[in-house]
Amino acid sequence: QVQLVESGGGSVQAGGSLRLSCVVSGITFNAKCMTWFRQTPGKEREVVASVHTGRADTSYGDSAKGRFTVSQDNNKNTMYLQMNSLKPEDTAMYYCAADLRGSYCVGAACCRARGVSEYKYWGRGTQVTVSS
């Protein structure tokens, strides 16, 4: 059984930091697209950052560039999202997603370009709330 479990969310003030984790079990961690998405009520799920676990390269959405860092620990089957200089507009439920349906990527930019429906496995999310 495949499981993705996010943790690390919480409430912080603007300018603060949080580190999210996504622990993966039930699938091979290596050579996979893994992506952080976020969603607020009434809006579509938005890509935040991706990592290709085989190449260990990363790619970021516009909202994350310069403030967030995505990383991986293959020994722990875990993807991280370090979020610094948080803003109220970063308030959202953050989800991790892994592996693609019926397609293949050789790098993180390709992973990030894949839509929500193209990811096989999802976590239940962790809430991030940033107050002004």
GROMACS .gro file of C-alpha atoms in nm:
model
  132
    1GLN     CA    1   0.000   0.000   0.000
    2VAL     CA    2   0.139   0.333  -0.106
    3GLN     CA    3   0.133   0.611   0.152
    4LEU     CA    4   0.245   0.971   0.142
    5VAL     CA    5   0.232   1.145   0.477
    6GLU     CA    6   0.288   1.518   0.508
    7SER     CA    7   0.382   1.695   0.829
    8GLY     CA    8   0.529   2.022   0.949
    9GLY     CA    9   0.246   2.259   0.880
   10GLY     CA   10   0.129   2.512   1.135
   11SER     CA   11   0.059   2.876   1.207
   12VAL     CA   12   0.331   3.136   1.177
   13GLN     CA   13   0.357   3.510   1.142
   14ALA     CA   14   0.459   3.674   0.818
   15GLY     CA   15   0.832   3.653   0.769
   16GLY     CA   16   0.855   3.323   0.954
   17SER     CA   17   0.964   2.981   0.835
   18LEU     CA   18   0.828   2.628   0.823
   19ARG     CA   19   0.970   2.300   0.701
   20LEU     CA   20   0.730   2.051   0.552
   21SER     CA   21   0.807   1.682   0.517
   22CYS     CA   22   0.655   1.413   0.298
   23VAL     CA   23   0.740   1.056   0.391
   24VAL     CA   24   0.680   0.801   0.116
   25SER     CA   25   0.623   0.430   0.165
   26GLY     CA   26   0.511   0.146  -0.058
   27ILE     CA   27   0.690   0.259  -0.374
   28THR     CA   28   1.049   0.295  -0.482
   29PHE     CA   29   1.158   0.645  -0.391
   30ASN     CA   30   1.431   0.673  -0.652
   31ALA     CA   31   1.376   0.800  -1.007
   32LYS     CA   32   1.039   0.954  -0.938
   33CYS     CA   33   0.873   1.289  -0.993
   34MET     CA   34   0.768   1.435  -0.663
   35THR     CA   35   0.589   1.765  -0.630
   36TRP     CA   36   0.452   1.995  -0.364
   37PHE     CA   37   0.116   2.147  -0.449
   38ARG     CA   38  -0.098   2.385  -0.249
   39GLN     CA   39  -0.464   2.475  -0.252
   40THR     CA   40  -0.691   2.732  -0.095
   41PRO     CA   41  -1.070   2.701  -0.081
   42GLY     CA   42  -1.234   2.775  -0.413
   43LYS     CA   43  -0.912   2.769  -0.609
   44GLU     CA   44  -0.736   2.509  -0.817
   45ARG     CA   45  -0.442   2.318  -0.680
   46GLU     CA   46  -0.121   2.509  -0.760
   47VAL     CA   47   0.224   2.364  -0.811
   48VAL     CA   48   0.483   2.490  -0.564
   49ALA     CA   49   0.801   2.293  -0.633
   50SER     CA   50   0.918   1.965  -0.780
   51VAL     CA   51   1.211   1.733  -0.745
   52HIS     CA   52   1.316   1.445  -0.963
   53THR     CA   53   1.447   1.200  -0.706
   54GLY     CA   54   1.669   1.017  -0.955
   55ARG     CA   55   1.848   1.325  -1.081
   56ALA     CA   56   1.813   1.526  -0.759
   57ASP     CA   57   1.731   1.840  -0.955
   58THR     CA   58   1.461   2.084  -0.859
   59SER     CA   59   1.214   2.322  -1.018
   60TYR     CA   60   0.998   2.593  -0.865
   61GLY     CA   61   0.674   2.768  -0.934
   62ASP     CA   62   0.682   3.147  -0.946
   63SER     CA   63   0.540   3.182  -0.596
   64ALA     CA   64   0.822   2.975  -0.447
   65LYS     CA   65   1.128   3.109  -0.625
   66GLY     CA   66   1.381   3.267  -0.392
   67ARG     CA   67   1.192   3.175  -0.074
   68PHE     CA   68   1.129   2.801  -0.077
   69THR     CA   69   1.369   2.511  -0.116
   70VAL     CA   70   1.267   2.159  -0.208
   71SER     CA   71   1.499   1.872  -0.120
   72GLN     CA   72   1.505   1.498  -0.074
   73ASP     CA   73   1.661   1.236   0.150
   74ASN     CA   74   1.668   0.906  -0.033
   75ASN     CA   75   1.774   0.719   0.280
   76LYS     CA   76   1.458   0.835   0.456
   77ASN     CA   77   1.225   0.825   0.152
   78THR     CA   78   1.137   1.182   0.233
   79MET     CA   79   1.086   1.503   0.041
   80TYR     CA   80   1.110   1.836   0.220
   81LEU     CA   81   0.993   2.189   0.156
   82GLN     CA   82   1.177   2.459   0.347
   83MET     CA   83   0.965   2.773   0.338
   84ASN     CA   84   1.121   3.103   0.441
   85SER     CA   85   0.994   3.461   0.437
   86LEU     CA   86   0.639   3.336   0.450
   87LYS     CA   87   0.358   3.566   0.343
   88PRO     CA   88  -0.013   3.560   0.423
   89GLU     CA   89  -0.079   3.459   0.062
   90ASP     CA   90   0.114   3.137   0.128
   91THR     CA   91  -0.171   3.025   0.351
   92ALA     CA   92  -0.302   2.700   0.203
   93MET     CA   93  -0.326   2.326   0.241
   94TYR     CA   94   0.001   2.179   0.113
   95TYR     CA   95   0.000   1.839  -0.055
   96CYS     CA   96   0.278   1.616  -0.177
   97ALA     CA   97   0.233   1.403  -0.486
   98ALA     CA   98   0.448   1.128  -0.632
   99ASP     CA   99   0.491   0.934  -0.954
  100LEU     CA  100   0.329   0.994  -1.287
  101ARG     CA  101   0.056   0.807  -1.468
  102GLY     CA  102   0.164   0.675  -1.803
  103SER     CA  103   0.443   0.925  -1.868
  104TYR     CA  104   0.804   0.977  -1.783
  105CYS     CA  105   1.016   1.276  -1.695
  106VAL     CA  106   1.392   1.309  -1.700
  107GLY     CA  107   1.406   1.618  -1.484
  108ALA     CA  108   1.227   1.834  -1.232
  109ALA     CA  109   1.108   2.096  -1.479
  110CYS     CA  110   0.918   1.825  -1.659
  111CYS     CA  111   0.777   1.703  -1.326
  112ARG     CA  112   0.659   2.053  -1.240
  113ALA     CA  113   0.487   2.091  -1.575
  114ARG     CA  114   0.270   1.788  -1.511
  115GLY     CA  115  -0.084   1.858  -1.399
  116VAL     CA  116  -0.267   1.742  -1.090
  117SER     CA  117  -0.440   1.456  -1.273
  118GLU     CA  118  -0.109   1.316  -1.391
  119TYR     CA  119   0.016   1.226  -1.044
  120LYS     CA  120  -0.064   0.880  -0.910
  121TYR     CA  121  -0.022   0.917  -0.538
  122TRP     CA  122  -0.118   1.192  -0.296
  123GLY     CA  123  -0.090   1.271   0.069
  124ARG     CA  124  -0.377   1.412   0.273
  125GLY     CA  125  -0.214   1.750   0.315
  126THR     CA  126  -0.081   1.971   0.591
  127GLN     CA  127  -0.223   2.315   0.665
  128VAL     CA  128  -0.002   2.622   0.658
  129THR     CA  129  -0.144   2.946   0.796
  130VAL     CA  130   0.051   3.271   0.780
  131SER     CA  131  -0.081   3.571   0.969
  132SER     CA  132   0.008   3.931   0.898
   0.00000   0.00000   0.00000
